[in-house]
Amino acid sequence: MKLSIINIALIGTALTALTLSNPVDARKGGKSKKKTPEIMFARIDVDESTTITLDELLANIDSRAQKKLDKADTDTSSEIELSEFLAKKRNQTDLSTYAAAIVQCVQDAKDASGDNNITVPDVDKFASPEDKFSALDTDVNGGLSLSEITSAMTTHRTDTFTAMDSDTSNDVTLDEFTVYFEGKKATRMAVKTCINELVDDSDPV
């Protein structure tokens, strides 16, 4: 399905605003201060070398995984069961029946806007919550253990590092980080617009 002309215009306007925004202005107070590429980069670059390594991106991964487990494991079973996984708001929406249409819509938006910052997502990104849970539950025991959570987080961050490291130098500069950061924002905006365009408010998702 094609995006409406209005929505294409909205995406183009928003993406232009992102490209032209001044990083200095973004650092002036408010919530945006925490989300500028410069601030986020500095938080990860703990050795202040002006580049980010994979080790820095994976720092404290064990404690972060434990925190996720503790927060979701409401029955203190030391695993996250499907019901606990689905209790998290972000895991409650099932877009799997719209997956192909969303992907095509994002492709149409990218073609119409000419914005190469937009990355067309894979259909798998919109798998059902149950399928996402099954993919994480590698030992197929019906629960996500600390090791499974840690493994999933490690894989995700490693893939993110590879995507950021555009020159394959095994470290990420602020410029590479910023390009990735802005690309994620542009893609997220396009996906959100497509979902709003395609999903009927009356449809159960």
Coordinates of C-alpha atoms in Angstrom, one line a residue:
M1 CA 0.0 0.0 0.0
K2 CA 1.3 3.5 -0.9
L3 CA 1.6 6.2 1.7
S4 CA -0.8 9.1 1.3
I5 CA 0.7 12.4 -0.1
I6 CA 0.1 14.1 3.3
N7 CA 2.1 11.4 5.2
I8 CA 4.9 11.5 2.7
A9 CA 5.1 15.2 3.1
L10 CA 5.1 14.9 6.9
I11 CA 8.0 12.4 6.8
G12 CA 10.0 14.6 4.4
T13 CA 9.5 17.7 6.6
A14 CA 10.4 15.9 9.8
L15 CA 13.5 14.3 8.3
T16 CA 14.7 17.6 6.9
A17 CA 14.3 19.2 10.4
L18 CA 16.4 16.4 11.9
T19 CA 19.1 16.9 9.3
L20 CA 19.2 20.7 9.7
S21 CA 19.0 20.8 13.5
N22 CA 21.9 22.3 15.3
P23 CA 23.6 19.9 17.8
V24 CA 24.3 22.8 20.1
D25 CA 20.6 23.6 20.3
A26 CA 19.8 20.0 21.0
R27 CA 22.0 20.2 24.1
K28 CA 20.1 23.0 25.7
G29 CA 18.2 21.5 28.6
G30 CA 15.1 19.4 28.6
K31 CA 14.8 15.7 27.8
S32 CA 16.5 16.1 24.4
K33 CA 19.8 16.9 26.3
K34 CA 20.0 13.2 27.3
K35 CA 19.5 12.0 23.8
T36 CA 21.9 13.9 21.7
P37 CA 24.5 11.8 19.9
E38 CA 27.3 13.7 21.6
I39 CA 26.0 13.1 25.1
M40 CA 25.3 9.4 24.4
F41 CA 28.7 8.9 22.8
A42 CA 30.5 10.4 25.8
R43 CA 28.7 8.1 28.2
I44 CA 29.8 5.0 26.3
D45 CA 33.4 6.3 25.6
V46 CA 34.5 5.7 29.2
D47 CA 38.2 5.9 28.4
E48 CA 37.7 9.2 26.6
S49 CA 39.7 8.0 23.6
T50 CA 37.2 9.7 21.2
T51 CA 36.2 6.3 19.8
I52 CA 33.9 3.5 21.0
T53 CA 35.1 -0.1 21.1
L54 CA 32.9 -3.2 21.2
D55 CA 34.1 -3.8 24.7
E56 CA 32.8 -0.4 25.8
L57 CA 29.5 -1.1 24.2
L58 CA 29.2 -4.4 26.0
A59 CA 30.3 -3.0 29.3
N60 CA 28.2 -4.1 32.3
I61 CA 26.1 -6.4 30.0
D62 CA 25.7 -9.0 32.8
S63 CA 24.4 -6.5 35.3
R64 CA 22.1 -4.9 32.7
A65 CA 20.7 -8.4 31.8
Q66 CA 20.2 -9.1 35.5
K67 CA 18.3 -5.9 35.9
K68 CA 16.0 -6.8 33.0
L69 CA 15.4 -10.2 34.5
D70 CA 14.7 -8.9 38.0
K71 CA 12.2 -6.2 36.7
A72 CA 10.2 -8.7 34.6
D73 CA 10.4 -11.8 36.8
T74 CA 7.4 -11.0 39.0
D75 CA 7.0 -14.5 40.3
T76 CA 10.7 -14.7 41.2
S77 CA 11.3 -18.0 39.3
S78 CA 14.6 -16.7 38.0
E79 CA 13.2 -16.8 34.5
I80 CA 10.8 -14.7 32.4
E81 CA 7.8 -16.7 31.4
L82 CA 5.7 -15.8 28.3
S83 CA 3.0 -14.2 30.5
E84 CA 5.6 -12.0 32.1
F85 CA 7.2 -11.2 28.7
L86 CA 3.8 -10.2 27.4
A87 CA 3.1 -8.0 30.4
K88 CA 5.6 -5.5 29.1
K89 CA 3.7 -2.9 27.1
R90 CA 6.2 -3.0 24.1
N91 CA 5.6 -6.8 23.8
Q92 CA 1.8 -6.6 23.7
T93 CA 1.3 -5.3 20.1
D94 CA 1.1 -7.9 17.4
L95 CA 1.9 -6.4 14.0
S96 CA 2.8 -9.7 12.3
T97 CA -0.2 -9.6 9.9
Y98 CA 0.8 -6.2 8.7
A99 CA 4.5 -7.0 8.4
A100 CA 4.9 -7.2 4.7
A101 CA 2.7 -4.1 4.2
I102 CA 4.7 -2.1 6.7
V103 CA 8.0 -3.0 5.0
Q104 CA 6.6 -2.0 1.6
C105 CA 5.3 1.2 3.1
V106 CA 8.7 2.2 4.5
Q107 CA 10.3 1.4 1.1
D108 CA 7.8 3.6 -0.6
A109 CA 8.5 6.4 2.0
K110 CA 12.2 6.1 1.4
D111 CA 11.8 6.2 -2.4
A112 CA 9.4 9.1 -2.2
S113 CA 11.6 11.2 0.2
G114 CA 14.9 10.2 -1.3
D115 CA 16.3 9.9 2.3
N116 CA 19.0 7.3 2.5
N117 CA 18.9 7.6 6.3
I118 CA 15.9 5.4 6.3
T119 CA 16.7 1.7 6.5
V120 CA 13.9 -0.6 5.3
P121 CA 13.4 -3.2 8.1
D122 CA 13.2 -6.9 7.7
V123 CA 9.8 -8.6 8.0
D124 CA 11.1 -10.5 11.0
K125 CA 11.1 -7.2 13.0
F126 CA 7.3 -7.4 13.1
A127 CA 7.1 -11.0 14.2
S128 CA 4.4 -11.8 16.8
P129 CA 5.3 -11.4 20.4
E130 CA 5.0 -15.1 20.9
D131 CA 7.4 -15.8 18.0
K132 CA 9.9 -13.2 19.4
F133 CA 9.7 -15.0 22.8
S134 CA 10.3 -18.3 21.1
A135 CA 13.4 -17.0 19.3
L136 CA 14.8 -15.8 22.6
D137 CA 14.0 -19.1 24.4
T138 CA 16.9 -21.0 22.9
D139 CA 16.6 -24.0 25.2
V140 CA 12.8 -24.2 24.6
N141 CA 11.9 -24.6 28.3
G142 CA 9.2 -21.9 28.3
G143 CA 11.3 -19.3 30.2
L144 CA 14.0 -16.8 29.5
S145 CA 17.0 -17.4 31.7
L146 CA 19.7 -14.9 32.7
S147 CA 22.1 -16.5 30.2
E148 CA 19.5 -16.3 27.4
I149 CA 18.8 -12.6 28.1
T150 CA 22.6 -11.9 28.3
S151 CA 23.2 -13.7 25.0
A152 CA 20.4 -11.8 23.3
M153 CA 21.6 -8.4 24.5
T154 CA 25.2 -9.3 23.5
T155 CA 24.1 -10.3 20.0
H156 CA 22.0 -7.1 19.6
R157 CA 24.8 -4.8 20.8
T158 CA 27.4 -6.6 18.7
D159 CA 25.2 -6.2 15.6
T160 CA 24.6 -2.6 16.5
F161 CA 28.4 -2.0 16.7
T162 CA 28.9 -3.7 13.3
A163 CA 26.3 -1.4 11.8
M164 CA 27.9 1.7 13.3
D165 CA 31.4 0.8 12.3
S166 CA 31.0 1.7 8.7
D167 CA 34.7 1.7 7.8
T168 CA 35.2 -1.7 9.6
S169 CA 38.1 -0.2 11.7
N170 CA 36.9 -2.0 14.9
D171 CA 36.1 1.3 16.6
V172 CA 33.4 3.8 16.2
T173 CA 33.9 7.6 15.8
L174 CA 31.5 10.3 16.8
D175 CA 30.7 10.9 13.1
E176 CA 29.9 7.2 12.6
F177 CA 27.8 7.2 15.8
T178 CA 25.9 10.3 14.7
V179 CA 25.1 8.9 11.3
Y180 CA 23.8 5.7 12.9
F181 CA 21.8 7.6 15.5
E182 CA 20.1 9.9 12.9
G183 CA 19.4 6.9 10.7
K184 CA 17.7 5.1 13.6
K185 CA 15.6 8.2 14.3
A186 CA 14.6 8.5 10.6
T187 CA 13.7 4.9 10.3
R188 CA 11.7 4.8 13.5
M189 CA 9.8 7.9 12.3
A190 CA 9.0 6.2 9.0
V191 CA 8.0 3.0 10.6
K192 CA 5.7 4.8 13.1
T193 CA 4.0 6.8 10.3
C194 CA 3.5 3.6 8.2
I195 CA 1.9 1.8 11.2
N196 CA -0.4 4.7 11.8
E197 CA -1.3 4.6 8.1
L198 CA -1.9 0.9 7.8
V199 CA -3.3 -0.3 11.1
D200 CA -7.0 0.5 11.6
D201 CA -7.7 1.8 15.2
S202 CA -10.5 -0.7 15.4
D203 CA -8.3 -3.7 14.6
P204 CA -7.1 -5.8 17.6
V205 CA -3.3 -5.7 17.6

